CSV table of C-alpha atoms and ligand atoms in Angstrom, one decimal:
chain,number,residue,atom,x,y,z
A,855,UNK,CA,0.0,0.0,0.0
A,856,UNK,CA,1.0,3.5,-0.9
A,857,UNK,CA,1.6,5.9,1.7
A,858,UNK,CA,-0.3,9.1,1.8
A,859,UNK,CA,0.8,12.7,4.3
A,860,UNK,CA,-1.4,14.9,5.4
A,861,UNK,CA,-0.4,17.6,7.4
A,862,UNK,CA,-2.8,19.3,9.8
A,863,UNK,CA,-4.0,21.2,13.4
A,864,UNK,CA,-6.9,19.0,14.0
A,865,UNK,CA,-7.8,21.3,17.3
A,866,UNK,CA,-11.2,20.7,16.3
A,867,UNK,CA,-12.2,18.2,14.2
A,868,UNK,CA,-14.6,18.8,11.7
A,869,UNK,CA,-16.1,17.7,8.1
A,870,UNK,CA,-13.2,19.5,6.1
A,871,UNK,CA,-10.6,17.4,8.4
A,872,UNK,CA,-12.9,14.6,7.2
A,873,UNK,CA,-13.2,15.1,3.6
A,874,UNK,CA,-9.1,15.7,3.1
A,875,UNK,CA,-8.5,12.4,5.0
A,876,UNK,CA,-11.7,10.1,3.2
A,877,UNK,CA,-9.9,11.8,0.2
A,878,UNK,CA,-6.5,10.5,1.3
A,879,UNK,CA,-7.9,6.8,2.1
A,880,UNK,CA,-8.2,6.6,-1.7
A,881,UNK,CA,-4.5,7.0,-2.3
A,882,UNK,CA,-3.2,4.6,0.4
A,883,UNK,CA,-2.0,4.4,4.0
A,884,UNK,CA,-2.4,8.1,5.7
A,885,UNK,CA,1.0,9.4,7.7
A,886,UNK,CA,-0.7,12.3,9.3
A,887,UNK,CA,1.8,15.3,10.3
A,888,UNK,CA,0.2,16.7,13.0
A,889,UNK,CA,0.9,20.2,14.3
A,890,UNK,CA,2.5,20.2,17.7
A,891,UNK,CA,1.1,22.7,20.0
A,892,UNK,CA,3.8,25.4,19.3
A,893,UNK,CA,3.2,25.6,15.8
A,894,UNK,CA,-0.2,26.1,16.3
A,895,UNK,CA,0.3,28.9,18.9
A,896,UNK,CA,3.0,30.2,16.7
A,897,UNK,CA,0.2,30.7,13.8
A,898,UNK,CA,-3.0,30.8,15.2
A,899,UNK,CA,-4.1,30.7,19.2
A,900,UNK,CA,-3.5,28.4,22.1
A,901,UNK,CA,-4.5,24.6,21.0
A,902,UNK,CA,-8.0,23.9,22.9
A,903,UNK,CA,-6.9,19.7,22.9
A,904,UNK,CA,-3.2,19.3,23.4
A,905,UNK,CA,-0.9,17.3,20.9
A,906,UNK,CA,-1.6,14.0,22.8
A,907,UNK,CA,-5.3,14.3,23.1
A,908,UNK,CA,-5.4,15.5,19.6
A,909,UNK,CA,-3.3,12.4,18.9
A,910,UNK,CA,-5.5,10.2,19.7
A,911,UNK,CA,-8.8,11.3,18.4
A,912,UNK,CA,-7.2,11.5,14.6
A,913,UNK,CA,-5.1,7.9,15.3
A,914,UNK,CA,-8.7,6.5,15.5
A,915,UNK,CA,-10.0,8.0,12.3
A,916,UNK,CA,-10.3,5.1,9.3
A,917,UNK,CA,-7.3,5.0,7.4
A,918,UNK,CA,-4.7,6.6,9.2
A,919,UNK,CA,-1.7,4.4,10.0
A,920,UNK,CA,0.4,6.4,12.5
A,921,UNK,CA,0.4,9.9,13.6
A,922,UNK,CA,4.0,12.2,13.5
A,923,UNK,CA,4.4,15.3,15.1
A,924,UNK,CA,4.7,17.9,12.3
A,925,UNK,CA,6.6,20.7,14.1
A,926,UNK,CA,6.8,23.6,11.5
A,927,UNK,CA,4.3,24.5,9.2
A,928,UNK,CA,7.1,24.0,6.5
A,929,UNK,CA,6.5,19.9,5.8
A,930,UNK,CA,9.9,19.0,3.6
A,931,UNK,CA,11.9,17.2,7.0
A,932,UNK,CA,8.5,14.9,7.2
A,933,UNK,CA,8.5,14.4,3.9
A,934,UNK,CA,12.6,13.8,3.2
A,935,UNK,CA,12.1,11.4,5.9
A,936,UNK,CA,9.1,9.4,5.1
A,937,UNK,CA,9.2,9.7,1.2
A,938,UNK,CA,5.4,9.2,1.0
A,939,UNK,CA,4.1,8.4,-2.6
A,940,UNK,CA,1.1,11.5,-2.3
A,941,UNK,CA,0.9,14.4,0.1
A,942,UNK,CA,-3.0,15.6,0.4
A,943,UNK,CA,-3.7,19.2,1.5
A,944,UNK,CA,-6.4,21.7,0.9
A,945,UNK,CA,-6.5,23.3,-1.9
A,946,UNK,CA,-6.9,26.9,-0.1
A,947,UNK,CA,-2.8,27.1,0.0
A,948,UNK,CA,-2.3,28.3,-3.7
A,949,UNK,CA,-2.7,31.6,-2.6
A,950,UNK,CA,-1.1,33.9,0.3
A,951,UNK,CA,0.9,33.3,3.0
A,952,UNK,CA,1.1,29.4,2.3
A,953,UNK,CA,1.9,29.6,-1.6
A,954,UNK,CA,5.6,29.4,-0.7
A,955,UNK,CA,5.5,26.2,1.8
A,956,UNK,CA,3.3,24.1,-0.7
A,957,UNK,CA,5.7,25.1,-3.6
A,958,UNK,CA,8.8,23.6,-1.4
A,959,UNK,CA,6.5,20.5,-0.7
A,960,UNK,CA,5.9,20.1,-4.7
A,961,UNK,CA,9.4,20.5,-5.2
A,962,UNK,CA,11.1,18.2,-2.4
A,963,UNK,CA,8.6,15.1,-3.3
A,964,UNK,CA,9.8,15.7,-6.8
A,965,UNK,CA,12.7,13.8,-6.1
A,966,UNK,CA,11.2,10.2,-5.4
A,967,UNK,CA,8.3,10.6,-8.1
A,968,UNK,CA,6.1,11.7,-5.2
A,969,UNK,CA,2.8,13.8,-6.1
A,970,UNK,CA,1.0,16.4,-4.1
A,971,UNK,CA,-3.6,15.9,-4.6
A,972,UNK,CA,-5.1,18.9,-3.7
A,973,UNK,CA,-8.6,18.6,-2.3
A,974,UNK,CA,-11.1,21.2,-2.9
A,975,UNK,CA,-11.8,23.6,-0.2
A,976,UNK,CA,-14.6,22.1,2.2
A,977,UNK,CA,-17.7,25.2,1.9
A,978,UNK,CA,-19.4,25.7,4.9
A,979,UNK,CA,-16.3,25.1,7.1
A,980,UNK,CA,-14.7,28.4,8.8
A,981,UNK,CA,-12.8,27.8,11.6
A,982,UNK,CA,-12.7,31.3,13.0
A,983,UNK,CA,-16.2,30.8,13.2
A,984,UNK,CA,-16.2,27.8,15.4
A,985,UNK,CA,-13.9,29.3,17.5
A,986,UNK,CA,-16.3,32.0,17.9
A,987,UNK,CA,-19.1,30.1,19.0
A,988,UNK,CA,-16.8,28.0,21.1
A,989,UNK,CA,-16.0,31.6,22.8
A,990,UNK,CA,-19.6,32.1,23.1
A,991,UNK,CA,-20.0,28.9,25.0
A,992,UNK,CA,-17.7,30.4,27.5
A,993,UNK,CA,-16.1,28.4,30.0
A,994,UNK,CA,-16.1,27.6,33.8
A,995,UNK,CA,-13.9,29.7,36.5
A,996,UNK,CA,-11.9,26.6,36.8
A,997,UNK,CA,-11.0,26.6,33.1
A,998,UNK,CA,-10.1,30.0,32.8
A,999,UNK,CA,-7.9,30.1,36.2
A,1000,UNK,CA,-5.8,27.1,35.2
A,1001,UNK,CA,-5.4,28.6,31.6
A,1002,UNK,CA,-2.7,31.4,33.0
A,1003,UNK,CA,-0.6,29.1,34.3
A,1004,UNK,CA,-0.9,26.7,31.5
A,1005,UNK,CA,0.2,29.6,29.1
A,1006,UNK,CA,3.2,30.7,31.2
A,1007,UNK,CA,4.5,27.6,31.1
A,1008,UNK,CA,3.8,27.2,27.2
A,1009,UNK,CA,3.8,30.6,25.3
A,1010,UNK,CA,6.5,33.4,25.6
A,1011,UNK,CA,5.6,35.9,26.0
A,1012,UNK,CA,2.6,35.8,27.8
A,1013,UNK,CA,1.0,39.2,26.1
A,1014,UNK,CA,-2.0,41.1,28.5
A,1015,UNK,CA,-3.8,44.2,27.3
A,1016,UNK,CA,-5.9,46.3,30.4
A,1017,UNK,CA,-9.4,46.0,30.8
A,1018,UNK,CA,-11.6,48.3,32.6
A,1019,UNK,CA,-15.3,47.3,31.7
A,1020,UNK,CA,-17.0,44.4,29.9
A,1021,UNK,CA,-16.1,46.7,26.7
A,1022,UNK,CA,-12.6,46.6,26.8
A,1023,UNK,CA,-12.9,43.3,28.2
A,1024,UNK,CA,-14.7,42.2,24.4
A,1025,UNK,CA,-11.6,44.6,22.5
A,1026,UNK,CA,-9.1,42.1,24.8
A,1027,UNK,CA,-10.9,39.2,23.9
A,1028,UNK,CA,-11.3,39.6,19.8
A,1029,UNK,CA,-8.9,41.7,18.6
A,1030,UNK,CA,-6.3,39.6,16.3
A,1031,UNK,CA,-4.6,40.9,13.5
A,1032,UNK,CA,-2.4,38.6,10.4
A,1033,UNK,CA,1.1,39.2,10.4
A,1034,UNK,CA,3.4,36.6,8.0
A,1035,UNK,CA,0.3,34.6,8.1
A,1036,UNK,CA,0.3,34.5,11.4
A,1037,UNK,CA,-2.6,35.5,13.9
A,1038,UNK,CA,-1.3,37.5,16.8
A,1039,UNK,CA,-3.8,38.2,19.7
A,1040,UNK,CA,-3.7,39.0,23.4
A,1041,UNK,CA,-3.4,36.3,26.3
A,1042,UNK,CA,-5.6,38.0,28.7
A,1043,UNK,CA,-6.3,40.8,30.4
A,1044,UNK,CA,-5.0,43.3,33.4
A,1045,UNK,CA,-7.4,44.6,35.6
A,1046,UNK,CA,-5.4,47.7,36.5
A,1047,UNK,CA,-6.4,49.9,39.7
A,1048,UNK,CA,-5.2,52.9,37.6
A,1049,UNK,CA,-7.8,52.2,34.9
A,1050,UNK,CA,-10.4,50.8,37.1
A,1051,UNK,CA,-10.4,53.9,39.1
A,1052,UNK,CA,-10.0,56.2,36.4
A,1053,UNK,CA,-12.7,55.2,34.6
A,1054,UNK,CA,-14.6,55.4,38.0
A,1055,UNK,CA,-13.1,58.8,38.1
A,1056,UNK,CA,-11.3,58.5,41.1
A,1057,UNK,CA,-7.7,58.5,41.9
A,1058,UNK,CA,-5.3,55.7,42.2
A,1059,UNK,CA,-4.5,54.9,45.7
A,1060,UNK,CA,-6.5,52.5,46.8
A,1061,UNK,CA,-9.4,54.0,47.3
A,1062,UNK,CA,-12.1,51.8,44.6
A,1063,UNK,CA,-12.8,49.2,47.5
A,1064,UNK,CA,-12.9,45.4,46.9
A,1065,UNK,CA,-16.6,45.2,46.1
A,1066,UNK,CA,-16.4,47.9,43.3
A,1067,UNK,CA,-13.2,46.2,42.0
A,1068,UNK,CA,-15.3,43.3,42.3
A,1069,UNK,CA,-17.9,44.7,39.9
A,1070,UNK,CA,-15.6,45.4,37.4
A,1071,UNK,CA,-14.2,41.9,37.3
A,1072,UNK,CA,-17.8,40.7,37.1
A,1073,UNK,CA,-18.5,42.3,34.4
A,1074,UNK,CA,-15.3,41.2,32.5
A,1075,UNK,CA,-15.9,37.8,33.3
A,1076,UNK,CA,-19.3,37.8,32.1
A,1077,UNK,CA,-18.5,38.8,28.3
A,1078,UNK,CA,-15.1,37.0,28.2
A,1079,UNK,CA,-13.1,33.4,28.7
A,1080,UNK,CA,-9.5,34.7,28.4
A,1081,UNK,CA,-7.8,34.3,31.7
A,1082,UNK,CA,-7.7,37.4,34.4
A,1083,UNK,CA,-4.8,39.1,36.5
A,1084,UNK,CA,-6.3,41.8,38.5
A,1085,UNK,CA,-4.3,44.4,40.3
A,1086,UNK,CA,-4.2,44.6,43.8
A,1087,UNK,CA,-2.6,47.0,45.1
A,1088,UNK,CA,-0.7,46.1,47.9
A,1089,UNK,CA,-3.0,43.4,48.9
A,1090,UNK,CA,-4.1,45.5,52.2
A,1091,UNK,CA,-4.3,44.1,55.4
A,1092,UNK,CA,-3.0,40.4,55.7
A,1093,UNK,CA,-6.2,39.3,57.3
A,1094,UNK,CA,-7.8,40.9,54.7
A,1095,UNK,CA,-5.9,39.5,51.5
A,1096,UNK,CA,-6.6,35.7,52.4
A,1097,UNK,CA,-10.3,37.0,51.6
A,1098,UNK,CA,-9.2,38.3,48.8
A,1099,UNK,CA,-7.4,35.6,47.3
A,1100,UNK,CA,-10.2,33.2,48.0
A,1101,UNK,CA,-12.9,35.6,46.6
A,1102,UNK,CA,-10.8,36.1,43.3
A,1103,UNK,CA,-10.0,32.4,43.0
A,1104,UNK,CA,-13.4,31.3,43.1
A,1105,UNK,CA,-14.5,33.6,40.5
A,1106,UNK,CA,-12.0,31.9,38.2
A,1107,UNK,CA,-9.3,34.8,38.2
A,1108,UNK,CA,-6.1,33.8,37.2
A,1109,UNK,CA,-3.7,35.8,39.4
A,1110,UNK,CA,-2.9,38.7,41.7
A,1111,UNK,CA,-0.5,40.3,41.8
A,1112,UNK,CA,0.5,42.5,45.1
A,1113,UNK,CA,3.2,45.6,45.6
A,1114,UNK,CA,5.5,46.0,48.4
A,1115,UNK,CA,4.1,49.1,49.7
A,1116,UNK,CA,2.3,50.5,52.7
A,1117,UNK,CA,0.5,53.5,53.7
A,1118,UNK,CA,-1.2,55.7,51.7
A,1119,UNK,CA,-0.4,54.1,48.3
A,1120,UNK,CA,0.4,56.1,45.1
A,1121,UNK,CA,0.9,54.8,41.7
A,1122,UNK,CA,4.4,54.3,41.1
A,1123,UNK,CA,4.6,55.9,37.5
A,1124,UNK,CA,5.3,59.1,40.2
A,1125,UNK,CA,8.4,57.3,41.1
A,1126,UNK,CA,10.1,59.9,44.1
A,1127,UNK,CA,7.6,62.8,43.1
A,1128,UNK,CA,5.2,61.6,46.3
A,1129,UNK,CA,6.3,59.4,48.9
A,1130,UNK,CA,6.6,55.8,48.4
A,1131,UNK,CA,7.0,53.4,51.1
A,1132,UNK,CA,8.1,49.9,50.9
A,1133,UNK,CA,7.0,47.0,53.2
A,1134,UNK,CA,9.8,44.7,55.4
A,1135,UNK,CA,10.6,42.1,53.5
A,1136,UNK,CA,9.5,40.2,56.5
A,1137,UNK,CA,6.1,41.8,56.6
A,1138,UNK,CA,5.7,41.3,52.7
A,1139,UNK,CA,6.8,37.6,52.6
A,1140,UNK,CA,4.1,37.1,55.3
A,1141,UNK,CA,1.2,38.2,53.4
A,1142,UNK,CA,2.7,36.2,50.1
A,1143,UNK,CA,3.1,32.7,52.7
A,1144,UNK,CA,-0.7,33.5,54.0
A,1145,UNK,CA,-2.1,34.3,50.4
A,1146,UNK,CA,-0.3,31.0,49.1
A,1147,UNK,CA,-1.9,29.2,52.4
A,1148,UNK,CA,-5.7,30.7,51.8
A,1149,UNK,CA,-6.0,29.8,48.3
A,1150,UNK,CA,-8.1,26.3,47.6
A,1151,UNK,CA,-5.1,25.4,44.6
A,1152,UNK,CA,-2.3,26.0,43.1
A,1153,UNK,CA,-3.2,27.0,39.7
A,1154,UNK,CA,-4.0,30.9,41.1
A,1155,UNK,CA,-1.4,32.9,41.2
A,1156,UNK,CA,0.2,34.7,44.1
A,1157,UNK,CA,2.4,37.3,42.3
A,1158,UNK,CA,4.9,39.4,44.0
A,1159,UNK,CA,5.4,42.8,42.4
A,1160,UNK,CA,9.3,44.7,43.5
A,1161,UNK,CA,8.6,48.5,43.9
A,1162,UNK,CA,12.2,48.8,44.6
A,1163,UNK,CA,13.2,50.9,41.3
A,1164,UNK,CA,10.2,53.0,41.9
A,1165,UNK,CA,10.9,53.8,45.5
A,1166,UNK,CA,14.8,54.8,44.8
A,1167,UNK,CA,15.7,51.7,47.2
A,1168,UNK,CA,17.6,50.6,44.8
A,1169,UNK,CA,19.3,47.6,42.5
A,1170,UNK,CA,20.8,45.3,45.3
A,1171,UNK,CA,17.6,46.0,47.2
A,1172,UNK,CA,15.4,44.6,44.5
A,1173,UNK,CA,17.8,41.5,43.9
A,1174,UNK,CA,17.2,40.6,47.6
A,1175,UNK,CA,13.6,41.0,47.8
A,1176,UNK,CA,13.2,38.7,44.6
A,1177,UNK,CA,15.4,36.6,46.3
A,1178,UNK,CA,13.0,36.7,49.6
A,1179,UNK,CA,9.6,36.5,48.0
A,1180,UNK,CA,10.6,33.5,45.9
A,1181,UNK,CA,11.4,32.1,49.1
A,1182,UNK,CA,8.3,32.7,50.5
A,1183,UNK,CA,6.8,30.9,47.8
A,1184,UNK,CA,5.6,33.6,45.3
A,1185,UNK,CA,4.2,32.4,41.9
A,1186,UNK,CA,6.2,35.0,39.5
A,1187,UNK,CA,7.8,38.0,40.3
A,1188,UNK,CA,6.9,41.4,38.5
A,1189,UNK,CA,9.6,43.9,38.5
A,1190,UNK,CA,8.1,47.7,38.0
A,1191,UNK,CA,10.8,50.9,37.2
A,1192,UNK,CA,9.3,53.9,35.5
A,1193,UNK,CA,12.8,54.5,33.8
A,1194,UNK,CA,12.4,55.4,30.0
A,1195,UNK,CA,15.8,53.7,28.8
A,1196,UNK,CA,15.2,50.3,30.0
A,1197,UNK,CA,18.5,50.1,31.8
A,1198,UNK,CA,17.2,49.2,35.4
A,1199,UNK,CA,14.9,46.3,33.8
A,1200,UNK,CA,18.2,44.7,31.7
A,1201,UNK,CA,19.9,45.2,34.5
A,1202,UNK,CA,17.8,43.7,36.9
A,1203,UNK,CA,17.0,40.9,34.2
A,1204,UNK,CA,20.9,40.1,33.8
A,1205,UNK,CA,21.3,39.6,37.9
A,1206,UNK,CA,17.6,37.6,38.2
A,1207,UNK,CA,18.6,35.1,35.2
A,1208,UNK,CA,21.5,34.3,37.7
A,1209,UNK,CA,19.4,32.9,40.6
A,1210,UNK,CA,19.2,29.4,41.2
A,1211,UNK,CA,15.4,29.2,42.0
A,1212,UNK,CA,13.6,31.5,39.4
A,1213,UNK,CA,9.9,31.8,38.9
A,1214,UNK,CA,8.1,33.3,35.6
A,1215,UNK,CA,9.2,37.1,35.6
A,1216,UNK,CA,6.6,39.8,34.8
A,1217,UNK,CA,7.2,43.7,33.3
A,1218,UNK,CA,4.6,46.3,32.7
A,1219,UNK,CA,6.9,48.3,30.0
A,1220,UNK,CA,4.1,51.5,29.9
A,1221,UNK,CA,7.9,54.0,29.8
A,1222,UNK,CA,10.5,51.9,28.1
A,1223,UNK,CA,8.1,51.2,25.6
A,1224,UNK,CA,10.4,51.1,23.0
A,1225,UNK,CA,11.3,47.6,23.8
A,1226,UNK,CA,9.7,45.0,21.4
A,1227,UNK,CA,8.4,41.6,22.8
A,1228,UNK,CA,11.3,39.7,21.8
A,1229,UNK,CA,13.8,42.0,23.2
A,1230,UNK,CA,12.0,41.2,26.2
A,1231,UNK,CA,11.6,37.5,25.9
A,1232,UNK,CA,15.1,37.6,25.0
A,1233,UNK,CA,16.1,38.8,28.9
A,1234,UNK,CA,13.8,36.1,30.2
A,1235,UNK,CA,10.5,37.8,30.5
A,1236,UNK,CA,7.5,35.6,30.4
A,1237,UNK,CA,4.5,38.2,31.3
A,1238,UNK,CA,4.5,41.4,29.3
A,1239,UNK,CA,1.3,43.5,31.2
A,1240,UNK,CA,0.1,46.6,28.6
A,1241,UNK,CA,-1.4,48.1,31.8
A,1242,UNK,CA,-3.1,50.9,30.7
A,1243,UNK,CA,-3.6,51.6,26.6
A,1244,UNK,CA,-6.6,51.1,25.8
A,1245,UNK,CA,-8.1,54.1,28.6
A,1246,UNK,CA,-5.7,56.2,27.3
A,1247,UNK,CA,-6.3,56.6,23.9
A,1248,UNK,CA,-10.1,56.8,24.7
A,1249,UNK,CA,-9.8,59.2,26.8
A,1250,UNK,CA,-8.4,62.0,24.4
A,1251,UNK,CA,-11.0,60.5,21.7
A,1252,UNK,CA,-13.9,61.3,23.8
A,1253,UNK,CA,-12.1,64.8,24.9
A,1254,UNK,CA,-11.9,65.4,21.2
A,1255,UNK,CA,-15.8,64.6,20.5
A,1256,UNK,CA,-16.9,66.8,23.1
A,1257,UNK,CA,-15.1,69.4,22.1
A,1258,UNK,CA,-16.0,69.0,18.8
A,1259,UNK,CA,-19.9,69.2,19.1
A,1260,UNK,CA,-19.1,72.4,21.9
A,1261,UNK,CA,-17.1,74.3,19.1
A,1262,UNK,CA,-19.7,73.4,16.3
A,1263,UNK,CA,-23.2,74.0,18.2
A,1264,UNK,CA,-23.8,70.4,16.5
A,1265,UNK,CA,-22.2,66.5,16.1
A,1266,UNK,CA,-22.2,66.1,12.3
A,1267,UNK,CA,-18.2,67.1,12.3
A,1268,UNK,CA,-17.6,65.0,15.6
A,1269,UNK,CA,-19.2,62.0,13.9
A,1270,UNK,CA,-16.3,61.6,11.3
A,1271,UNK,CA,-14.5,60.1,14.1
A,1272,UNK,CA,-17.5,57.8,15.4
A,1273,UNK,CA,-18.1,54.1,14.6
A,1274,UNK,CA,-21.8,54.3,12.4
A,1275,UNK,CA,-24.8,53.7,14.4
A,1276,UNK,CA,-25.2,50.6,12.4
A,1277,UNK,CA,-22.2,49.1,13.7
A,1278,UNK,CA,-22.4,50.1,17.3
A,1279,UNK,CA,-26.2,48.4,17.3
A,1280,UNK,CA,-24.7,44.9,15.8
A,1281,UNK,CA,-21.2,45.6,17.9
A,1282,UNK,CA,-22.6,43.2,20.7
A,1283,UNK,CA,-24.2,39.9,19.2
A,1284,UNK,CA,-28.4,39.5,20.7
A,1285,UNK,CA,-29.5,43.3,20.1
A,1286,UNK,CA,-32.3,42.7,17.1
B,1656,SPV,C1,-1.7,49.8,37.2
B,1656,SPV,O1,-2.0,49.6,36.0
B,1656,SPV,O2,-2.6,50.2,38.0
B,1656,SPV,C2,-0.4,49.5,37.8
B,1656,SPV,C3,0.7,49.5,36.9
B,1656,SPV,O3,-0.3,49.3,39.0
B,1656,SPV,S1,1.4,51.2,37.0
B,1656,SPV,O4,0.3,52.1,36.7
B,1656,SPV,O5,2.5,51.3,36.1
B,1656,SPV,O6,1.8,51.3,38.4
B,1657,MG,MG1,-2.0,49.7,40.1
C-alpha cells in the first residue's frame, strides 16, 4: 500500500478534516503530520486539545496508520524522511501566506516521483467561526484560572492588554490581526487599579474598595473566557488579603498580583515625586506565605510585584527582595521601574537570570516602551502587562468629540471620528 501525508492542526475536528482524510484513504496508508502545539500557537491561538489528546482522536479515524508530530508549518523534513508516494492538502494554500510552503512540498517530493492531490476547499467550514461560537459557549472559572498558568508555562511571551469594563474586556478578547500569516492576539487581560479607578473617576490609591473592584471583574468575566490578572494594590491588610485571594480564586481569576508598599499608596509611575514606602521584606513575605496558604489550589497565582526601582531603594535592594519573595513561595515576580531607557529592567533581568530558583518574571513596559516583545523574551520575560492603553487613547478621543460638538453648536463634524450607528447596534451579538 502507498503511503499518503497529510499535514494538519486538528484542534477541532470537523467535516473539512474529514473530507481531506476520506480523500487520502483513496490514495493509500495516511501518515498524518500533526501540528504540535507550538506551531499552532505560533500561527493561530492556544491549541483547545493538546498534541496527545489530539493524537488520539485522529489515530482512531479510518485509514490513518500512525500519527508524526509535524513541528513547522514547512512539511519538507517529514517528507525527506518518510518519502510518502502523495501528500494531500487543501487546496486553499495556492494563494497567500502558504503559496511558498506548498511550492517547497511540490518540489522536495519531486525527487522520489512523489505527487502532491489537492482537495477542494470544504464550503461551509470556517474555523474562525467555530472558535467564535466555542467563545460564546464560554467556560467555567476553573478553566479559565488554570489557563494562566498553562500559558506561562507554554507561550512566551505571555501578552496582556488592560481592561476596565465588559467593553474593553470584548476589544481584549477579539482583537487579532495577520502578520506573515500569522494570527497574533492577546493572552488576557489586566485589571489595572489605575484604569479601574479612572474610569470610576477616582484617583489611584487604593481608594475603589474590593466590592467595586469586584464589579468590574464581574462584568469582564461575564463577556469574556481569556484568563484574568487583577491588580491589587498592595493586597491590604493580611487578614484581609486571604479573603481576597479566595474571593478572586473562586471567580476563576487567574492571578494577583501585590506591591510591596504600605501606607497611603500612590501609583508608582510618580516614582520619588510623592512618597513611596516599601513594606519589610519580613512583613511582605508574610502576606505572600498567608495568600499562598488561603487559596483552595495551586493553579491561582500569588504574584509578587518589587517596587524597589520605583521607590529609589535601589538595584541590590530589588535582587534581595526577589530573592525573599521567591522564598516565601511567590508564583512570578513582577519587576516595576518607570525609567524610560530600559536600563534598570536589563539590569535587573541580567542579575535575576543568575538565581538558582527562578519563577516566571513579569514587566509592565508603559515607559521603556520602546522595547519589542522579543527584546523582552530575549532577557527572560515571560508576562508582558500593557497596563493601561486602551483608557488612554479613549480618553483623548472622547475629549476630542466633546469638544468638537461644543465648538460646532452640533455632532455632524464630531461623527467623522464615530463608529456608524449601524455598527455600534450589531457591535454586541443579541441586540435585534
Ligand atoms: C496599574 O496599572 O494600576 C499598575 C501599573 O499598577 S502602574 O500604573 O504602572 O503602576
Ligand atoms: Mg495599580
Amino acid at each position: 500500500m502507498k503511503t499518503v501525508y497529510v499535514a494538519m492542526s486538528a484542534d477541532i475536528i470537523h467535516q473539512g478534516h474529514l473530507n481531506v482524510l476520506n480523500k487520502a484513504r483513496e490514495f493509500g496508508d495516511i501518515i498524518v503530520g500533526l501540528h504540535t502545539d507550538d506551531v499552532i500557537r505560533g500561527y493561530w491561538r492556544n491549541p483547545i486539545m493538546k498534541y496527545e489528546e489530539r493524537k488520539e482522536v485522529v489515530s482512531n479515524i479510518k485509514g490513518v496508520v500512525s500519527v508524526v508530530p509535524q513541528d513547522s508549518l514547512d512539511q519538507v523534513e517529514n517528507l525527506i524522511k518518510l518519502k510518502p508516494k502523495y501528500v494531500l492538502h487543501g487546496d486553499d494554500w495556492k494563494e497567500g501566506s502558504q503559496k511558498e510552503l506548498r511550492e517547497k512540498v511540490i518540489a522536495t517530493i519531486k525527487g522520489w516521483g512523489g505527487e502532491l492531490v489537492e482537495v477542494p476547499y470544504t464550503k461551509g467550514v470556517s474555523i474562525s467561526k467555530l472558535d467564535e461560537e466555542l467563545a460564546q459557549i464560554g467556560t467555567t472559572p476553573e478553566i479559565r484560572m488554570k489557563s494562566l498558568k498553562e500559558l506561562i508555562y507554554s507561550k512566551k511571551p505571555v501578552r496582556i492588554l488592560e481592561a476596565h469594563n465588559g467593553l474593553t474586556g470584548l476589544i481584549v478578547e477579539k482583537t487579532r490581526v495577520k502578520i506573515g500569516g500569522k494570527i497574533k492576539e492577546f493572552d488576557g487581560m489586566w485589571i489595572s487599579s489605575l484604569c479601574d479607578s479612572t474610569a470610576k473617576g477616582k484617583p489611584d490609591i487604593e481608594l475603589v474598595d474590593l466590592t467595586s473592584r469586584l464589579n468590574t471583574i464581574n462584568d469582564i468575566l461575564e463577556v469574556t473566557t481569556k484568563p484574568i490578572i487583577v491588580d491589587g494594590d498592595t493586597g491590604g491588610q493580611i487578614e484581609h488579603f486571604v479573603y481576597t485571594v479566595k474571593t478572586l480564586e473562586r471567580l476563576g481569576v487567574s492571578a494577583i498580583i501585590i506591591e510591596d508598599k504600605i501606607g497611603l499608596k500612590k501609583n508608582s509611575l510618580f516614582g520619588t515625586e510623592v512618597e513611596q514606602t516599601q513594606d519589610t521584606i519580613e512583613h511582605f513575605s508574610d502576606k505572600i506565605r498567608a495568600g499562598r496558604e488561603a487559596r483552595v489550589t495551586s493553579d491561582f497565582m500569588i504574584i509578587s510585584r518589587i517596587e524597589s526601582l520605583i521607590a529609589g531603594a535601589g538595584m541590590d535592594d530589588a535582587v534581595n527582595r526577589a530573592k525573599a519573595y521567591i522564598e516565601s513561595g511567590t508564583d512570578g515576580i513582577m519587576i516595576h521601574s518607570k525609567e524610560k531607557d530600559g536600563k534598570e529592567i536589563i539590569e535587573f533581568c541580567r542579575r535575576y537570570n543568575e538565581f538558582e530558583i527562578k519563577v516566571p518574571l513579569i514587566v509592565v513596559p508603559t515607559s521603556y516602551n520602546f522595547m519589542t516583545e522579543e527584546e523582552l523574551v530575549n532577557l527572560g520575560i515571560s508576562v508582558i502587562i500593557h497596563a493601561n492603553h486602551l483608557i488612554r487613547s479613549a480618553y483623548p478621543a472622547m475629549v476630542n468629540t466633546a469638544k468638537s460638538i461644543l465648538e460646532n453648536g452640533r455632532s455632524k463634524e464630531a461623527s467623522v471620528n464615530c463608529m456608524p450607528i449601524k455598527e455600534i447596534l450589531t457591535l454586541i451579538p443579541g441586540g435585534m
